[in-house]
Amino acid sequence: MPTPESEAFLAKKPTVPPTFDGVDYNDTPRLKAAQDAIIKEQWVQSMMARLVRQELAKCYNREGVNHLEKCGQLRERYFQALKDSKIKGYLFQQQNYIPGQEDPSGQDQVAAGVTQPEGQIATVSAEVAKERDDGRV
């Protein structure tokens, strides 16, 4: 049976998801809560990578020459954790947030140029090629 969460823990636990989705930038307390939630989530991911790294080191030392066979699962888990372990901050997400758009992985997009339609890219490429052929570029 898990131990109940203490009042001090619940007071520090973020009440908002780690995203700027639905946050009014004029509402300073909610904006700061979203920023704190993003930073805390990044720290949790970083500490998870650290714990997996420590377990991988223990397995490596314990298994010796058989570490490639015995520690493969931890190694793969560590490589996955490394992708999200860097603490990036919140400013880029906050300044480049586009509401309602999601990338294929299900996360909100943070850059406007990511979802350019293929037709626009082909049109721009054709215009540049035409200018290059005409000698204007």
PDB file of C-alpha atoms in Angstrom:
ATOM      1  CA  MET A   1       0.000   0.000   0.000  1.00  0.00           C
ATOM      2  CA  PRO A   2       1.543   3.351  -0.992  1.00  0.00           C
ATOM      3  CA  THR A   3       2.096   5.982   1.643  1.00  0.00           C
ATOM      4  CA  PRO A   4      -0.222   8.981   1.460  1.00  0.00           C
ATOM      5  CA  GLU A   5       1.222  12.160   0.022  1.00  0.00           C
ATOM      6  CA  SER A   6       2.012  14.764   2.645  1.00  0.00           C
ATOM      7  CA  GLU A   7       0.533  18.253   2.691  1.00  0.00           C
ATOM      8  CA  ALA A   8       3.936  19.809   2.015  1.00  0.00           C
ATOM      9  CA  PHE A   9       4.368  17.606  -1.075  1.00  0.00           C
ATOM     10  CA  LEU A  10       0.898  18.436  -2.368  1.00  0.00           C
ATOM     11  CA  ALA A  11       1.511  22.158  -1.853  1.00  0.00           C
ATOM     12  CA  LYS A  12       4.586  22.036  -4.140  1.00  0.00           C
ATOM     13  CA  LYS A  13       3.038  19.712  -6.713  1.00  0.00           C
ATOM     14  CA  PRO A  14       2.134  21.582  -9.922  1.00  0.00           C
ATOM     15  CA  THR A  15      -1.572  21.850 -10.589  1.00  0.00           C
ATOM     16  CA  VAL A  16      -1.221  22.709 -14.281  1.00  0.00           C
ATOM     17  CA  PRO A  17       0.124  20.538 -17.108  1.00  0.00           C
ATOM     18  CA  PRO A  18       3.624  21.338 -18.408  1.00  0.00           C
ATOM     19  CA  THR A  19       2.406  23.249 -21.463  1.00  0.00           C
ATOM     20  CA  PHE A  20       1.219  26.722 -22.399  1.00  0.00           C
ATOM     21  CA  ASP A  21      -2.006  25.329 -23.851  1.00  0.00           C
ATOM     22  CA  GLY A  22      -4.916  27.477 -22.674  1.00  0.00           C
ATOM     23  CA  VAL A  23      -2.758  29.889 -20.647  1.00  0.00           C
ATOM     24  CA  ASP A  24      -3.655  33.574 -20.845  1.00  0.00           C
ATOM     25  CA  TYR A  25      -0.358  35.489 -20.969  1.00  0.00           C
ATOM     26  CA  ASN A  26      -1.976  38.430 -19.155  1.00  0.00           C
ATOM     27  CA  ASP A  27      -2.794  36.192 -16.174  1.00  0.00           C
ATOM     28  CA  THR A  28       0.595  36.282 -14.436  1.00  0.00           C
ATOM     29  CA  PRO A  29      -0.035  33.629 -11.732  1.00  0.00           C
ATOM     30  CA  ARG A  30      -1.202  31.048 -14.298  1.00  0.00           C
ATOM     31  CA  LEU A  31       1.688  31.939 -16.620  1.00  0.00           C
ATOM     32  CA  LYS A  32       4.225  31.475 -13.824  1.00  0.00           C
ATOM     33  CA  ALA A  33       2.566  28.194 -12.814  1.00  0.00           C
ATOM     34  CA  ALA A  34       2.892  26.909 -16.405  1.00  0.00           C
ATOM     35  CA  GLN A  35       6.540  28.010 -16.521  1.00  0.00           C
ATOM     36  CA  ASP A  36       7.273  26.261 -13.212  1.00  0.00           C
ATOM     37  CA  ALA A  37       5.507  23.095 -14.384  1.00  0.00           C
ATOM     38  CA  ILE A  38       7.610  22.998 -17.558  1.00  0.00           C
ATOM     39  CA  ILE A  39      10.869  23.478 -15.639  1.00  0.00           C
ATOM     40  CA  LYS A  40       9.909  20.857 -13.028  1.00  0.00           C
ATOM     41  CA  GLU A  41       9.015  18.340 -15.733  1.00  0.00           C
ATOM     42  CA  GLN A  42      12.382  18.908 -17.420  1.00  0.00           C
ATOM     43  CA  TRP A  43      14.171  18.381 -14.092  1.00  0.00           C
ATOM     44  CA  VAL A  44      12.255  15.156 -13.499  1.00  0.00           C
ATOM     45  CA  GLN A  45      13.311  13.868 -16.926  1.00  0.00           C
ATOM     46  CA  SER A  46      16.930  14.835 -16.206  1.00  0.00           C
ATOM     47  CA  MET A  47      16.936  13.073 -12.841  1.00  0.00           C
ATOM     48  CA  MET A  48      15.337   9.971 -14.381  1.00  0.00           C
ATOM     49  CA  ALA A  49      18.194   9.832 -16.897  1.00  0.00           C
ATOM     50  CA  ARG A  50      20.672  10.161 -14.033  1.00  0.00           C
ATOM     51  CA  LEU A  51      19.089   7.251 -12.138  1.00  0.00           C
ATOM     52  CA  VAL A  52      19.108   5.031 -15.216  1.00  0.00           C
ATOM     53  CA  ARG A  53      22.770   5.961 -15.830  1.00  0.00           C
ATOM     54  CA  GLN A  54      23.673   4.981 -12.274  1.00  0.00           C
ATOM     55  CA  GLU A  55      21.887   1.632 -12.646  1.00  0.00           C
ATOM     56  CA  LEU A  56      23.659   1.069 -15.957  1.00  0.00           C
ATOM     57  CA  ALA A  57      27.036   1.729 -14.302  1.00  0.00           C
ATOM     58  CA  LYS A  58      26.213  -0.754 -11.520  1.00  0.00           C
ATOM     59  CA  CYS A  59      25.188  -3.371 -14.076  1.00  0.00           C
ATOM     60  CA  TYR A  60      28.348  -2.755 -16.104  1.00  0.00           C
ATOM     61  CA  ASN A  61      30.562  -3.239 -13.037  1.00  0.00           C
ATOM     62  CA  ARG A  62      28.606  -6.243 -11.791  1.00  0.00           C
ATOM     63  CA  GLU A  63      28.465  -8.122 -15.121  1.00  0.00           C
ATOM     64  CA  GLY A  64      31.988  -7.416 -16.354  1.00  0.00           C
ATOM     65  CA  VAL A  65      32.653  -8.940 -19.774  1.00  0.00           C
ATOM     66  CA  ASN A  66      29.002  -9.998 -20.196  1.00  0.00           C
ATOM     67  CA  HIS A  67      27.688  -6.448 -19.862  1.00  0.00           C
ATOM     68  CA  LEU A  68      26.711  -6.253 -23.550  1.00  0.00           C
ATOM     69  CA  GLU A  69      24.234  -9.114 -23.114  1.00  0.00           C
ATOM     70  CA  LYS A  70      23.063  -8.476 -19.564  1.00  0.00           C
ATOM     71  CA  CYS A  71      22.745  -4.655 -19.589  1.00  0.00           C
ATOM     72  CA  GLY A  72      21.227  -4.148 -23.054  1.00  0.00           C
ATOM     73  CA  GLN A  73      17.790  -3.273 -21.726  1.00  0.00           C
ATOM     74  CA  LEU A  74      19.205  -0.602 -19.403  1.00  0.00           C
ATOM     75  CA  ARG A  75      21.374   0.741 -22.202  1.00  0.00           C
ATOM     76  CA  GLU A  76      18.375   1.199 -24.499  1.00  0.00           C
ATOM     77  CA  ARG A  77      16.380   2.788 -21.696  1.00  0.00           C
ATOM     78  CA  TYR A  78      19.262   5.203 -21.025  1.00  0.00           C
ATOM     79  CA  PHE A  79      19.483   6.177 -24.696  1.00  0.00           C
ATOM     80  CA  GLN A  80      15.758   6.955 -24.696  1.00  0.00           C
ATOM     81  CA  ALA A  81      16.110   8.995 -21.490  1.00  0.00           C
ATOM     82  CA  LEU A  82      19.005  10.989 -22.960  1.00  0.00           C
ATOM     83  CA  LYS A  83      16.714  12.467 -25.610  1.00  0.00           C
ATOM     84  CA  ASP A  84      14.650  14.315 -22.997  1.00  0.00           C
ATOM     85  CA  SER A  85      17.229  14.850 -20.270  1.00  0.00           C
ATOM     86  CA  LYS A  86      18.473  18.302 -21.276  1.00  0.00           C
ATOM     87  CA  ILE A  87      16.954  21.186 -19.345  1.00  0.00           C
ATOM     88  CA  LYS A  88      15.978  23.663 -22.057  1.00  0.00           C
ATOM     89  CA  GLY A  89      13.887  26.167 -20.145  1.00  0.00           C
ATOM     90  CA  TYR A  90      10.521  27.583 -21.163  1.00  0.00           C
ATOM     91  CA  LEU A  91      11.240  30.754 -23.139  1.00  0.00           C
ATOM     92  CA  PHE A  92      11.326  29.169 -26.590  1.00  0.00           C
ATOM     93  CA  GLN A  93       8.071  27.300 -25.983  1.00  0.00           C
ATOM     94  CA  GLN A  94       6.453  30.409 -24.544  1.00  0.00           C
ATOM     95  CA  GLN A  95       7.494  32.789 -27.323  1.00  0.00           C
ATOM     96  CA  ASN A  96       6.768  30.405 -30.221  1.00  0.00           C
ATOM     97  CA  TYR A  97       3.593  28.701 -29.023  1.00  0.00           C
ATOM     98  CA  ILE A  98       0.905  28.200 -31.673  1.00  0.00           C
ATOM     99  CA  PRO A  99      -2.404  27.173 -30.088  1.00  0.00           C
ATOM    100  CA  GLY A 100      -4.217  24.166 -31.496  1.00  0.00           C
ATOM    101  CA  GLN A 101      -1.424  22.796 -33.689  1.00  0.00           C
ATOM    102  CA  GLU A 102       0.169  19.458 -32.909  1.00  0.00           C
ATOM    103  CA  ASP A 103       3.048  17.563 -34.467  1.00  0.00           C
ATOM    104  CA  PRO A 104       2.796  13.859 -35.403  1.00  0.00           C
ATOM    105  CA  SER A 105       4.022  12.745 -31.966  1.00  0.00           C
ATOM    106  CA  GLY A 106       1.043  14.487 -30.330  1.00  0.00           C
ATOM    107  CA  GLN A 107       2.986  17.346 -28.755  1.00  0.00           C
ATOM    108  CA  ASP A 108       2.159  20.986 -29.455  1.00  0.00           C
ATOM    109  CA  GLN A 109       4.269  22.585 -32.104  1.00  0.00           C
ATOM    110  CA  VAL A 110       6.505  25.462 -31.159  1.00  0.00           C
ATOM    111  CA  ALA A 111       7.634  26.647 -34.560  1.00  0.00           C
ATOM    112  CA  ALA A 112       5.450  28.116 -37.287  1.00  0.00           C
ATOM    113  CA  GLY A 113       7.511  26.768 -40.194  1.00  0.00           C
ATOM    114  CA  VAL A 114       7.069  23.136 -39.245  1.00  0.00           C
ATOM    115  CA  THR A 115       3.687  22.681 -40.922  1.00  0.00           C
ATOM    116  CA  GLN A 116       4.179  24.378 -44.258  1.00  0.00           C
ATOM    117  CA  PRO A 117       2.020  22.693 -46.879  1.00  0.00           C
ATOM    118  CA  GLU A 118       3.966  20.812 -49.551  1.00  0.00           C
ATOM    119  CA  GLY A 119       2.409  22.951 -52.301  1.00  0.00           C
ATOM    120  CA  GLN A 120       3.839  26.164 -50.866  1.00  0.00           C
ATOM    121  CA  ILE A 121       7.301  24.661 -50.604  1.00  0.00           C
ATOM    122  CA  ALA A 122       7.131  23.431 -54.215  1.00  0.00           C
ATOM    123  CA  THR A 123       5.874  26.848 -55.407  1.00  0.00           C
ATOM    124  CA  VAL A 124       8.689  28.697 -53.644  1.00  0.00           C
ATOM    125  CA  SER A 125      11.244  26.226 -54.971  1.00  0.00           C
ATOM    126  CA  ALA A 126       9.905  26.659 -58.526  1.00  0.00           C
ATOM    127  CA  GLU A 127      10.038  30.461 -58.235  1.00  0.00           C
ATOM    128  CA  VAL A 128      13.627  30.361 -56.983  1.00  0.00           C
ATOM    129  CA  ALA A 129      14.631  27.991 -59.795  1.00  0.00           C
ATOM    130  CA  LYS A 130      12.961  30.239 -62.388  1.00  0.00           C
ATOM    131  CA  GLU A 131      14.749  33.330 -61.054  1.00  0.00           C
ATOM    132  CA  ARG A 132      18.030  31.441 -61.059  1.00  0.00           C
ATOM    133  CA  ASP A 133      17.511  30.369 -64.685  1.00  0.00           C
ATOM    134  CA  ASP A 134      16.624  33.914 -65.715  1.00  0.00           C
ATOM    135  CA  GLY A 135      19.826  35.172 -64.129  1.00  0.00           C
ATOM    136  CA  ARG A 136      18.186  37.340 -61.490  1.00  0.00           C
ATOM    137  CA  VAL A 137      19.696  35.416 -58.601  1.00  0.00           C
TER     138      VAL A 137
END
